[in-house]
XYZ file of N, CA and C in Angstrom:
297
model
N 0.843 -1.170 0.000
C 0.000 0.000 0.000
C 0.893 1.239 0.000
N 0.483 2.257 -0.706
C 1.238 3.502 -0.836
C 1.218 4.284 0.478
N 2.201 5.127 0.645
C 2.247 5.951 1.848
C 1.135 6.998 1.857
N 0.482 7.212 0.718
C -0.594 8.197 0.617
C -1.983 7.599 0.850
N -2.066 6.320 0.963
C -3.353 5.652 1.133
C -3.362 4.834 2.407
N -4.536 4.702 3.007
C -4.699 3.883 4.200
C -5.818 2.886 3.950
N -5.752 1.770 4.643
C -6.850 0.822 4.592
C -8.081 1.451 5.225
N -9.245 1.060 4.752
C -10.507 1.586 5.286
C -10.603 1.311 6.783
N -10.163 0.139 7.229
C -10.265 -0.192 8.655
C -9.428 0.758 9.509
N -8.261 1.191 8.984
C -7.418 2.128 9.729
C -8.060 3.511 9.812
N -8.676 3.939 8.721
C -9.353 5.231 8.695
C -10.539 5.205 9.663
N -11.335 4.143 9.606
C -12.494 4.019 10.494
C -12.070 3.966 11.960
N -10.980 3.276 12.241
C -10.490 3.188 13.613
C -10.141 4.582 14.139
N -9.456 5.387 13.334
C -9.096 6.745 13.730
C -10.340 7.598 13.963
N -11.324 7.475 13.086
C -12.560 8.251 13.232
C -13.283 7.853 14.506
N -13.406 6.562 14.765
C -14.116 6.084 15.958
C -13.400 6.532 17.238
N -12.083 6.511 17.236
C -11.333 6.968 18.406
C -11.564 8.460 18.646
N -11.594 9.250 17.576
C -11.846 10.684 17.692
C -13.244 10.938 18.240
N -14.244 10.233 17.724
C -15.618 10.404 18.196
C -15.745 10.003 19.653
N -15.073 8.960 20.051
C -15.132 8.503 21.436
C -14.538 9.538 22.376
N -13.440 10.134 21.986
C -12.802 11.172 22.799
C -13.738 12.363 22.937
N -14.360 12.781 21.837
C -15.274 13.922 21.884
C -16.472 13.622 22.777
N -16.980 12.395 22.719
C -18.119 12.011 23.548
C -17.729 12.053 25.024
N -16.560 11.522 25.358
C -16.098 11.534 26.743
C -15.898 12.954 27.253
N -15.345 13.821 26.413
C -15.140 15.212 26.801
C -16.474 15.892 27.058
N -17.449 15.638 26.186
C -18.775 16.232 26.334
C -19.426 15.761 27.629
N -19.353 14.463 27.915
C -19.943 13.924 29.140
C -19.245 14.478 30.377
N -17.957 14.688 30.286
C -17.201 15.281 31.394
C -17.696 16.700 31.681
N -17.899 17.474 30.628
C -18.392 18.844 30.787
C -19.795 18.823 31.389
N -20.651 17.953 30.889
C -22.019 17.876 31.401
C -22.004 17.518 32.885
N -21.239 16.515 33.257
C -21.174 16.116 34.673
C -20.614 17.233 35.553
N -19.619 17.938 35.059
C -19.017 19.027 35.825
C -19.991 20.200 35.981
N -20.778 20.473 34.952
C -21.683 21.622 34.930
C -23.129 21.254 35.259
N -23.371 20.030 35.729
C -24.723 19.538 35.936
C -25.573 20.478 36.795
N -25.036 20.959 37.902
C -25.800 21.853 38.778
C -26.163 23.150 38.069
N -25.295 23.631 37.202
C -25.588 24.837 36.434
C -26.631 24.578 35.350
N -26.612 23.391 34.773
C -27.541 23.060 33.696
C -28.961 22.892 34.226
N -29.131 22.063 35.246
C -30.492 21.772 35.733
C -30.889 22.598 36.948
N -29.941 23.210 37.597
C -30.226 23.977 38.803
C -29.906 23.171 40.045
N -29.598 23.866 41.106
C -29.184 23.238 42.368
C -30.239 22.265 42.892
N -31.494 22.688 42.908
C -32.562 21.879 43.480
C -32.777 20.582 42.687
N -32.891 20.703 41.377
C -33.138 19.528 40.537
C -31.936 18.590 40.531
N -30.741 19.138 40.642
C -29.538 18.302 40.577
C -29.458 17.293 41.725
N -30.180 17.548 42.820
C -30.137 16.620 43.957
C -30.926 15.341 43.708
N -31.886 15.371 42.783
C -32.691 14.166 42.526
C -32.770 13.773 41.056
N -32.052 14.450 40.188
C -32.036 14.101 38.766
C -30.594 13.929 38.309
N -30.357 12.892 37.503
C -29.004 12.581 37.039
C -28.938 12.585 35.519
N -27.760 12.931 35.016
C -27.502 12.880 33.581
C -27.417 11.421 33.137
N -28.095 11.080 32.050
C -28.016 9.741 31.470
C -27.204 9.754 30.183
N -27.674 10.530 29.198
C -26.981 10.567 27.910
C -27.563 11.683 27.051
N -26.900 11.944 25.938
C -27.414 12.824 24.899
C -27.427 11.991 23.626
N -28.579 11.970 22.975
C -28.714 11.180 21.758
C -29.732 11.841 20.846
N -29.355 12.074 19.606
C -30.250 12.637 18.592
C -30.922 13.922 19.066
N -30.097 14.876 19.487
C -30.570 16.199 19.915
C -31.474 16.159 21.143
N -31.388 15.075 21.925
C -32.212 14.925 23.120
C -31.324 14.683 24.327
N -31.576 15.440 25.400
C -30.905 15.246 26.680
C -31.777 14.304 27.503
N -31.201 13.193 27.923
C -31.901 12.224 28.764
C -31.407 12.381 30.189
N -32.350 12.600 31.108
C -32.010 12.645 32.517
C -32.897 11.660 33.255
N -32.455 11.228 34.413
C -33.231 10.237 35.158
C -33.481 10.713 36.582
N -34.541 10.169 37.143
C -34.883 10.421 38.536
C -35.418 9.117 39.119
N -35.320 8.970 40.425
C -35.775 7.741 41.077
C -37.234 7.810 41.515
N -37.824 8.994 41.454
C -39.174 9.170 41.986
C -40.012 9.980 40.994
N -41.147 9.435 40.582
C -41.979 10.145 39.608
C -42.619 11.410 40.183
N -42.554 11.612 41.487
C -43.068 12.839 42.097
C -42.278 14.058 41.631
N -41.025 13.848 41.207
C -40.193 14.957 40.749
C -40.413 15.287 39.273
N -41.083 14.424 38.556
C -41.284 14.603 37.121
C -41.913 15.958 36.769
N -43.022 16.371 37.416
C -43.605 17.676 37.067
C -42.653 18.852 37.299
N -41.868 18.788 38.367
C -40.931 19.867 38.654
C -39.847 19.941 37.573
N -39.343 18.786 37.165
C -38.308 18.762 36.121
C -38.882 19.288 34.815
N -40.056 18.789 34.440
C -40.659 19.200 33.173
C -41.055 20.681 33.167
N -41.372 21.228 34.333
C -41.702 22.655 34.389
C -40.472 23.519 34.094
N -39.277 22.959 34.249
C -38.025 23.673 33.991
C -37.392 23.276 32.654
N -38.139 22.537 31.850
C -37.633 21.988 30.584
C -36.983 23.062 29.692
N -37.685 24.140 29.440
C -37.162 25.185 28.557
C -35.870 25.775 29.110
N -35.837 26.057 30.412
C -34.648 26.629 31.033
C -33.473 25.653 30.975
N -33.742 24.371 31.220
C -32.677 23.356 31.174
C -32.086 23.269 29.774
N -32.936 23.241 28.758
C -32.454 23.181 27.370
C -31.625 24.417 27.039
N -32.097 25.587 27.446
C -31.347 26.824 27.191
C -29.994 26.821 27.891
N -29.957 26.400 29.147
C -28.689 26.350 29.899
C -27.719 25.369 29.254
N -28.218 24.187 28.896
C -27.381 23.180 28.242
C -26.775 23.765 26.968
N -27.613 24.368 26.139
C -27.143 24.910 24.861
C -26.162 26.062 25.054
N -26.308 26.802 26.128
C -25.374 27.895 26.417
C -24.004 27.353 26.816
N -23.998 26.272 27.570
C -22.742 25.681 28.044
C -22.073 24.840 26.960
N -22.850 24.043 26.235
C -22.303 23.185 25.176
C -22.755 23.713 23.820
N -22.174 24.797 23.412
C -22.591 25.508 22.198
C -22.528 24.666 20.928
N -21.549 23.791 20.822
C -21.354 23.026 19.584
C -22.234 21.784 19.508
N -22.885 21.423 20.604
C -23.695 20.202 20.621
C -25.092 20.529 21.171
N -25.797 21.378 20.470
C -27.095 21.847 20.948
C -28.132 20.734 20.955
N -29.032 20.826 21.928
C -30.144 19.887 22.020
C -31.448 20.637 21.742
N -32.468 19.878 21.375
C -33.788 20.444 21.130
C -34.831 19.890 22.096
N -34.541 18.728 22.670
C -35.537 18.024 23.470
C -34.956 17.567 24.807
N -35.870 17.325 25.746
C -35.519 16.796 27.058
C -36.417 15.602 27.320
N -35.822 14.503 27.735
C -36.586 13.292 28.074
C -36.204 12.858 29.485
N -37.214 12.637 30.316
C -36.967 12.241 31.697
C -37.314 10.771 31.858
N -36.394 10.011 32.407
C -36.576 8.586 32.668
C -36.809 8.431 34.168
N -37.908 7.783 34.519
C -38.191 7.509 35.930
C -37.767 6.067 36.187
N -36.740 5.922 37.006
C -36.223 4.586 37.323
C -36.921 4.051 38.564
N -37.331 2.826 38.484
C -37.926 2.196 39.672
C -37.076 0.989 40.027
N -36.831 0.822 41.286
C -35.965 -0.262 41.747
C -36.762 -1.350 42.390
């Protein structure tokens, strides 16, 4: 193989490693800024789950908190987008975990 060409598997490996690093960096920022994103009160009972397809997924252990979280939906989305400018979200989804 020429020095100017790479195998597809090598190119894909480099791309996947880059995407993984960016994802980890984004999650690190979200975890560090969580109280700023959702607010002090909500941060005590709601946790970051993931971001997928322009949607921020957060979880809570008690469905009693669901109305309070959803009432702050617009503010949470705005705060998230202000902090993570390059990875804007449009939606918020709350997962109620039951044990």
